[in-house]
XYZ file of C-alpha atoms in Angstrom:
497
model
C 123.767 114.984 113.387
C 124.828 112.608 110.738
C 127.252 113.907 108.012
C 125.961 113.944 104.257
C 125.100 110.510 102.951
C 128.239 109.273 101.061
C 130.250 108.690 104.167
C 128.126 106.142 104.616
C 126.327 104.058 101.884
C 125.872 104.342 98.058
C 122.733 106.189 97.531
C 121.047 103.796 94.459
C 120.519 105.891 91.254
C 116.551 106.885 91.556
C 115.462 104.264 88.703
C 111.765 104.562 88.521
C 109.112 107.245 88.488
C 106.178 106.838 86.836
C 102.478 105.790 87.241
C 102.633 102.013 86.850
C 100.109 100.476 84.753
C 99.624 96.749 82.948
C 102.491 96.031 83.150
C 104.388 99.274 81.741
C 105.145 102.556 83.798
C 104.149 105.561 82.001
C 103.415 109.652 82.455
C 100.457 110.022 84.248
C 97.644 111.657 81.673
C 98.468 116.086 83.036
C 102.194 115.303 82.665
C 102.067 116.626 86.430
C 105.147 115.764 89.046
C 106.135 115.920 92.609
C 109.165 116.126 94.469
C 109.528 113.604 96.934
C 112.026 114.920 99.444
C 115.320 113.477 101.265
C 113.661 114.551 105.508
C 117.364 114.972 106.021
C 118.223 117.696 103.959
C 114.744 118.783 102.864
C 116.667 118.621 99.301
C 114.310 116.861 96.165
C 115.447 113.444 95.537
C 113.413 113.139 92.590
C 110.030 113.814 90.402
C 107.207 110.758 90.560
C 104.244 111.742 88.215
C 100.545 112.591 90.033
C 98.193 110.284 89.230
C 95.373 111.668 88.577
C 91.154 110.084 88.092
C 91.692 109.725 84.447
C 95.351 107.447 85.666
C 93.210 106.094 88.235
C 90.475 105.267 85.748
C 93.401 103.486 83.315
C 95.017 101.209 86.399
C 91.339 100.537 87.147
C 90.901 99.528 83.379
C 93.886 96.777 83.344
C 92.952 95.453 86.716
C 89.706 94.615 85.565
C 90.712 92.677 82.509
C 92.931 90.612 84.051
C 90.591 89.837 86.160
C 87.865 89.202 84.282
C 89.502 87.417 80.809
C 93.482 87.268 82.629
C 94.855 84.409 83.803
C 95.735 85.128 87.615
C 92.418 84.502 88.886
C 92.483 81.011 87.349
C 95.738 80.113 88.029
C 96.021 76.750 90.347
C 96.727 78.345 94.236
C 99.839 76.404 93.693
C 101.067 78.406 90.339
C 100.472 81.991 91.981
C 102.403 79.598 94.755
C 105.501 79.975 92.511
C 105.770 83.223 91.493
C 104.409 84.746 94.263
C 108.042 82.850 95.981
C 109.714 83.948 92.988
C 109.311 87.873 94.332
C 110.547 87.202 97.038
C 113.570 86.023 96.259
C 113.706 88.663 93.993
C 113.239 91.391 96.495
C 116.093 89.286 98.885
C 117.916 90.102 95.995
C 117.358 94.023 95.692
C 117.359 94.384 99.754
C 120.082 97.175 99.781
C 118.240 99.027 96.568
C 114.693 99.294 98.355
C 115.648 99.711 102.141
C 118.435 102.593 100.516
C 114.926 104.504 98.978
C 112.683 104.053 101.930
C 116.040 105.551 104.080
C 116.144 108.904 100.948
C 111.767 108.465 100.290
C 110.785 108.137 104.564
C 114.161 108.447 107.168
C 113.899 105.595 107.706
C 117.377 103.547 109.509
C 119.349 101.785 106.544
C 120.629 99.811 109.020
C 117.067 98.058 109.969
C 115.685 98.253 106.710
C 118.597 95.922 105.443
C 118.102 93.683 108.700
C 114.262 94.220 108.892
C 111.631 95.845 107.377
C 112.708 94.404 103.866
C 113.319 90.787 104.605
C 109.853 90.780 106.526
C 108.310 92.455 103.266
C 109.894 89.258 101.179
C 108.471 86.917 104.280
C 105.488 88.257 104.413
C 104.832 87.581 100.971
C 105.982 83.677 101.206
C 103.660 82.929 104.352
C 100.765 83.608 101.788
C 102.614 81.974 98.568
C 101.720 79.501 101.387
C 98.364 79.882 101.460
C 97.683 79.882 97.960
C 97.531 76.410 97.627
C 95.198 76.521 100.999
C 91.859 78.013 100.613
C 88.423 76.458 100.530
C 84.906 76.238 101.741
C 82.838 73.853 103.409
C 79.935 70.990 102.785
C 77.527 71.308 104.257
C 75.001 69.330 106.068
C 71.668 70.567 105.016
C 68.324 69.882 107.310
C 66.269 68.771 104.179
C 67.611 66.872 100.303
C 70.112 69.124 98.894
C 73.387 69.014 98.542
C 76.003 73.425 99.595
C 78.985 73.796 99.730
C 80.500 76.882 100.224
C 83.146 78.668 97.493
C 86.043 80.968 98.778
C 86.435 83.158 95.487
C 88.213 86.343 94.653
C 86.211 90.012 95.390
C 87.798 91.576 91.974
C 89.632 94.010 91.401
C 91.595 95.803 95.199
C 91.886 99.224 95.722
C 94.691 99.413 98.079
C 96.011 103.035 100.052
C 98.817 102.181 102.178
C 100.284 105.048 104.377
C 104.242 105.942 104.754
C 105.914 105.148 108.163
C 106.244 101.744 107.072
C 105.907 101.874 103.287
C 107.415 98.456 102.234
C 105.983 96.800 105.426
C 102.155 98.156 104.206
C 103.164 97.327 100.589
C 103.407 93.387 100.722
C 101.373 93.343 104.011
C 98.321 94.481 101.303
C 99.537 92.969 98.824
C 100.457 88.837 99.458
C 97.136 88.157 100.613
C 95.491 89.527 97.320
C 97.862 88.046 95.240
C 97.218 85.018 96.932
C 93.019 85.567 97.001
C 93.709 85.642 93.470
C 92.098 89.119 92.921
C 93.991 92.369 91.170
C 94.617 95.555 91.893
C 95.127 99.014 92.581
C 97.765 100.827 94.691
C 98.839 103.879 95.875
C 101.139 104.956 97.832
C 101.412 107.562 100.133
C 103.185 110.915 97.809
C 105.851 111.213 101.028
C 107.088 107.897 100.106
C 106.357 106.502 97.160
C 109.779 105.100 95.437
C 109.777 101.378 97.113
C 106.317 101.227 95.776
C 107.442 101.996 91.783
C 110.687 99.609 92.906
C 108.169 96.786 93.919
C 105.788 97.296 91.297
C 108.619 95.907 88.505
C 109.956 93.210 90.519
C 106.666 91.773 90.183
C 106.873 92.242 86.601
C 110.321 90.192 86.732
C 108.973 87.375 88.704
C 106.151 86.261 86.451
C 102.381 88.322 87.293
C 100.189 89.323 84.588
C 100.257 92.208 83.538
C 97.500 94.151 84.919
C 97.571 92.268 88.258
C 99.360 94.803 90.107
C 99.096 98.389 89.729
C 100.671 101.383 91.132
C 99.348 104.992 90.569
C 102.021 107.387 92.973
C 99.520 111.442 93.702
C 97.748 112.721 96.441
C 94.849 111.695 98.316
C 92.461 113.588 97.886
C 92.309 112.800 94.103
C 94.300 110.061 93.246
C 93.278 108.423 97.077
C 89.330 109.437 96.412
C 89.235 108.513 93.376
C 90.069 105.312 94.128
C 87.451 105.769 97.532
C 85.049 106.467 94.875
C 85.570 103.746 91.928
C 82.594 102.058 90.983
C 84.594 99.494 89.625
C 86.477 98.606 92.755
C 85.417 96.250 94.307
C 87.028 96.690 98.655
C 89.222 99.176 99.348
C 92.004 98.567 102.384
C 93.519 101.883 103.839
C 95.552 102.655 106.577
C 96.841 105.845 107.844
C 94.475 108.760 109.541
C 90.818 108.560 111.240
C 89.912 111.532 109.649
C 90.527 110.087 106.135
C 89.818 106.508 107.005
C 86.133 108.242 107.733
C 86.307 109.957 104.107
C 87.409 106.708 102.383
C 84.056 104.982 103.689
C 82.118 107.452 103.022
C 83.520 107.179 99.227
C 82.588 103.701 99.718
C 78.870 103.689 100.772
C 78.313 106.332 98.245
C 79.738 104.769 95.012
C 79.261 101.159 95.418
C 78.949 100.617 98.675
C 82.606 98.073 97.947
C 83.843 95.938 100.999
C 86.079 98.362 102.990
C 89.354 97.352 105.505
C 90.453 100.243 108.012
C 93.655 99.928 110.123
C 93.763 103.314 111.279
C 95.088 105.572 114.039
C 96.637 104.925 117.858
C 97.962 106.516 121.218
C 98.359 103.138 122.272
C 99.346 102.468 126.818
C 102.042 100.394 127.833
C 101.600 99.461 131.800
C 104.195 98.401 134.649
C 103.267 97.146 137.322
C 105.715 97.357 140.332
C 106.280 93.474 139.823
C 108.074 94.507 136.549
C 111.815 93.692 135.539
C 112.236 97.175 135.442
C 115.195 97.474 132.792
C 113.461 95.460 130.009
C 110.626 97.850 131.310
C 112.288 100.442 130.937
C 114.081 98.957 127.608
C 110.760 98.790 126.293
C 108.595 101.548 126.601
C 111.279 103.875 125.396
C 112.140 101.928 121.696
C 107.423 101.161 121.821
C 107.426 105.747 121.571
C 110.832 105.826 119.758
C 111.438 103.023 117.235
C 110.913 104.918 113.394
C 111.406 107.447 115.346
C 108.065 106.890 116.538
C 105.622 107.247 113.270
C 104.416 103.956 114.195
C 100.263 102.957 114.169
C 101.179 100.871 117.768
C 103.499 103.032 119.276
C 103.258 103.472 122.834
C 102.585 106.533 123.445
C 101.257 106.819 126.468
C 103.010 104.590 129.681
C 101.357 104.389 132.992
C 103.802 103.356 135.839
C 102.773 102.024 139.377
C 103.592 103.907 141.776
C 106.708 101.631 143.694
C 108.954 100.847 141.317
C 107.495 104.876 139.157
C 110.883 107.389 140.088
C 113.030 104.610 139.719
C 112.228 103.586 136.464
C 112.156 107.670 135.484
C 115.754 107.809 136.231
C 116.563 104.903 133.607
C 114.126 106.509 130.577
C 115.722 110.256 131.471
C 119.161 107.839 130.824
C 118.310 105.911 127.819
C 116.656 109.020 126.716
C 120.183 110.913 126.324
C 122.523 108.401 125.006
C 119.905 107.668 122.297
C 121.870 109.146 118.916
C 119.369 110.952 116.913
C 121.068 111.369 112.960
C 121.618 110.892 109.752
C 119.932 107.138 108.884
C 122.569 105.736 106.976
C 124.487 105.910 109.780
C 124.724 102.646 111.218
C 124.838 103.714 115.049
C 122.308 106.351 114.845
C 119.147 105.159 116.371
C 116.510 107.767 115.075
C 116.324 108.894 111.641
C 114.023 112.494 110.645
C 110.600 112.982 110.731
C 109.275 111.995 107.282
C 108.515 115.634 106.503
C 108.520 118.902 107.338
C 104.169 119.027 108.679
C 104.890 115.978 110.050
C 107.453 117.702 111.848
C 105.911 120.974 112.356
C 103.159 118.576 113.779
C 105.007 117.006 116.538
C 106.909 119.981 117.695
C 102.792 121.822 117.787
C 101.799 119.132 120.741
C 105.136 119.453 122.588
C 104.200 123.335 122.735
C 100.010 121.664 123.696
C 101.449 119.769 126.296
C 103.380 122.586 127.945
C 100.519 125.476 127.795
C 98.331 122.850 129.152
C 100.599 121.747 131.634
C 102.462 118.259 131.267
C 105.828 118.751 133.108
C 108.740 118.266 129.757
C 110.949 116.364 131.104
C 113.100 115.703 128.122
C 114.118 116.963 124.050
C 110.427 119.073 123.574
C 112.706 120.333 120.541
C 114.502 120.273 117.009
C 117.518 119.024 116.304
C 120.095 120.122 113.652
C 120.643 122.960 111.354
C 118.445 120.624 108.555
C 116.611 118.703 107.964
C 113.797 117.515 109.902
C 114.696 115.618 113.349
C 113.361 115.754 116.977
C 114.945 114.915 120.196
C 113.013 111.885 122.367
C 111.153 113.844 124.266
C 109.109 112.868 127.845
C 106.386 114.393 129.429
C 105.025 113.677 132.909
C 101.779 114.195 134.892
C 100.131 114.210 131.212
C 95.815 113.613 132.147
C 93.908 112.153 129.629
C 91.550 115.109 129.125
C 95.155 117.190 127.798
C 95.662 116.695 123.370
C 99.836 114.793 123.997
C 97.180 112.282 125.009
C 94.254 112.654 123.485
C 96.198 112.605 119.754
C 97.609 110.689 118.003
C 101.098 112.650 117.624
C 103.241 110.093 115.528
C 106.394 111.173 116.595
C 109.067 110.830 119.037
C 107.056 111.762 122.297
C 106.046 110.248 125.781
C 103.464 110.744 128.537
C 104.149 109.213 130.916
C 101.682 108.815 134.571
C 101.898 107.496 137.672
C 98.703 104.587 138.575
C 98.566 103.234 142.215
C 95.437 99.848 141.442
C 95.553 97.325 139.008
C 91.294 99.392 138.481
C 93.191 102.873 138.427
C 95.546 101.488 135.733
C 91.502 99.901 133.210
C 90.149 102.380 133.908
C 93.480 105.510 132.293
C 94.163 103.200 129.903
C 91.109 102.745 127.897
C 90.091 106.906 128.413
C 90.510 106.807 125.021
C 88.528 106.785 121.035
C 91.666 103.867 119.735
C 91.885 101.433 120.220
C 94.725 99.155 118.546
C 97.489 98.207 121.000
C 98.122 98.115 124.977
C 101.239 96.611 126.543
C 101.326 95.064 129.496
C 104.412 94.416 131.507
C 104.170 92.294 134.999
C 105.343 88.883 136.293
C 101.777 88.178 137.573
C 99.934 85.367 135.570
C 97.081 86.784 137.469
C 97.182 90.349 136.265
C 98.166 89.893 132.703
C 95.379 87.667 132.567
C 92.610 90.492 133.720
C 94.057 93.832 132.362
C 94.584 92.002 129.048
C 91.391 91.232 129.046
C 89.838 94.280 129.920
C 91.572 96.439 127.650
C 89.327 97.252 124.694
C 92.298 97.441 121.975
C 93.461 94.634 118.575
C 96.813 93.418 120.161
C 98.445 93.266 123.593
C 101.453 92.249 124.374
C 102.528 91.263 127.709
C 106.430 91.013 128.741
C 106.971 91.857 125.039
C 106.313 94.996 122.821
C 106.006 95.330 118.460
C 105.851 91.478 118.524
C 104.175 90.742 115.181
C 104.786 87.847 113.123
C 103.072 86.764 109.737
C 100.320 84.312 111.316
C 99.159 87.054 114.134
C 96.853 89.580 113.300
C 96.607 93.166 112.848
C 93.351 94.810 114.280
C 91.476 97.630 115.728
C 88.663 98.412 117.985
C 86.769 101.848 118.571
C 88.227 104.980 116.245
C 91.268 102.208 115.085
C 89.047 100.516 112.168
C 88.181 97.597 111.590
C 89.219 94.067 109.787
C 93.049 92.798 109.519
C 96.784 93.025 108.385
C 98.387 90.382 108.341
C 97.260 86.243 109.365
C 94.948 84.438 107.320
C 92.379 86.527 108.488
C 94.094 89.176 105.939
C 94.042 87.215 103.214
C 90.012 86.172 104.269
C 89.072 90.572 103.396
C 89.597 89.334 99.640
C 87.394 86.513 99.456
C 83.863 86.542 98.718
C 81.608 83.254 100.561
C 78.978 81.453 97.782
C 77.096 78.766 98.488
C 75.791 76.203 96.082
C 72.381 73.918 96.489
C 71.839 71.214 94.618
C 68.962 68.790 95.253
C 69.343 65.347 95.536
C 67.196 62.679 94.763
C 67.007 59.062 96.218
C 69.819 59.752 97.833
C 69.986 57.413 100.902
C 71.491 59.284 103.613
C 71.632 63.342 103.815
């Protein structure tokens, strides 16, 4: 296990712990604070303001004024793009500090934050900045003497409720298209990982984003999150998190003002490895598919199906790779897996491991906590699972793989689809016909063939079944924050329609 944090990197002073409303950092009305915890030790990093319904009301009021009367929706797309580009540049200039905040708060690998997570947040901003001046409708061909066209107009005030597993990426995925569309917003980061969102709000102000356009209210889901979902003056809400909470968000939207809802929810994604796959690449992808970010990934390949001809050899390779996997202090550049985000998630994962044992799955490796303090769990592989078992049905959101053998392509498709989720899937094969058949047969929003976690700014992330609806990333995500308006005017004495 890793040693003290000072041995690897200089830990930044926590600068921002208050709510960010109308361009200012302010205390919550109640004055209450929450403890944000370092998952490496279980110790308190800082106390952060707890926003409640009254604070959300103030944030919405600021966002509404910025939308109805402020400059942001009235800027040209190119003017918004210039400011968004400056925001992205400021993120690049503060990579180390932002990465350290996500490591402190969420146990994420510092090396990964610097190399990927934070640069990607800036990259997403630049992608949508490039789209800001390309928002347009269509000229319509009417059947009578009318001229008609459509406009794409900003939807208004947007509420974003973001998860704790990818704080920076989720912030940028939600905020960037909303900014490009000309909307204003209230962002509620997860209570486990609020620090980087507040820092991004500070950078947005420095970039020149007008007051009231981005407001950040830290706090708890049942209070601040519920206030956003049910608010009568929020026009759309975007939520990433569990299916259980997604249902509550949707119900609140329905019983309030029927605001537009976008949900990116849970997953139990299958990775199907056929006999003809490159076994070394398959073993590496299978391992990283479940252990990346300590398994706290919505599209993690938590169910791995291996064809019988290579099953035994692949299992040996997986066990060897798992035993060499380095778990420890996420600030240590040699470490591959940090701690789970908090004590609650740590205990939830361990309880699922116990369920797996009780229900008759075979524990191949791991299955236990590591270290004397902090929330570390050994990489865990179960074999011989059935789809009815909890470890195969529920999203565990931890470093726990369920591994099974299959014979035929039809069996693989049937077992892969035997889930209430439909977020992603992976296929490993050299046979194009097999890849085409399986990719069209699996009910999931993203299919990766001979790769995994192949995200890109232009590639939408969508869900089937109880994994939700509405896109993150791609131009599809931009359109979530735009409403189509039809405009019709009569034509008199026109030579043609």
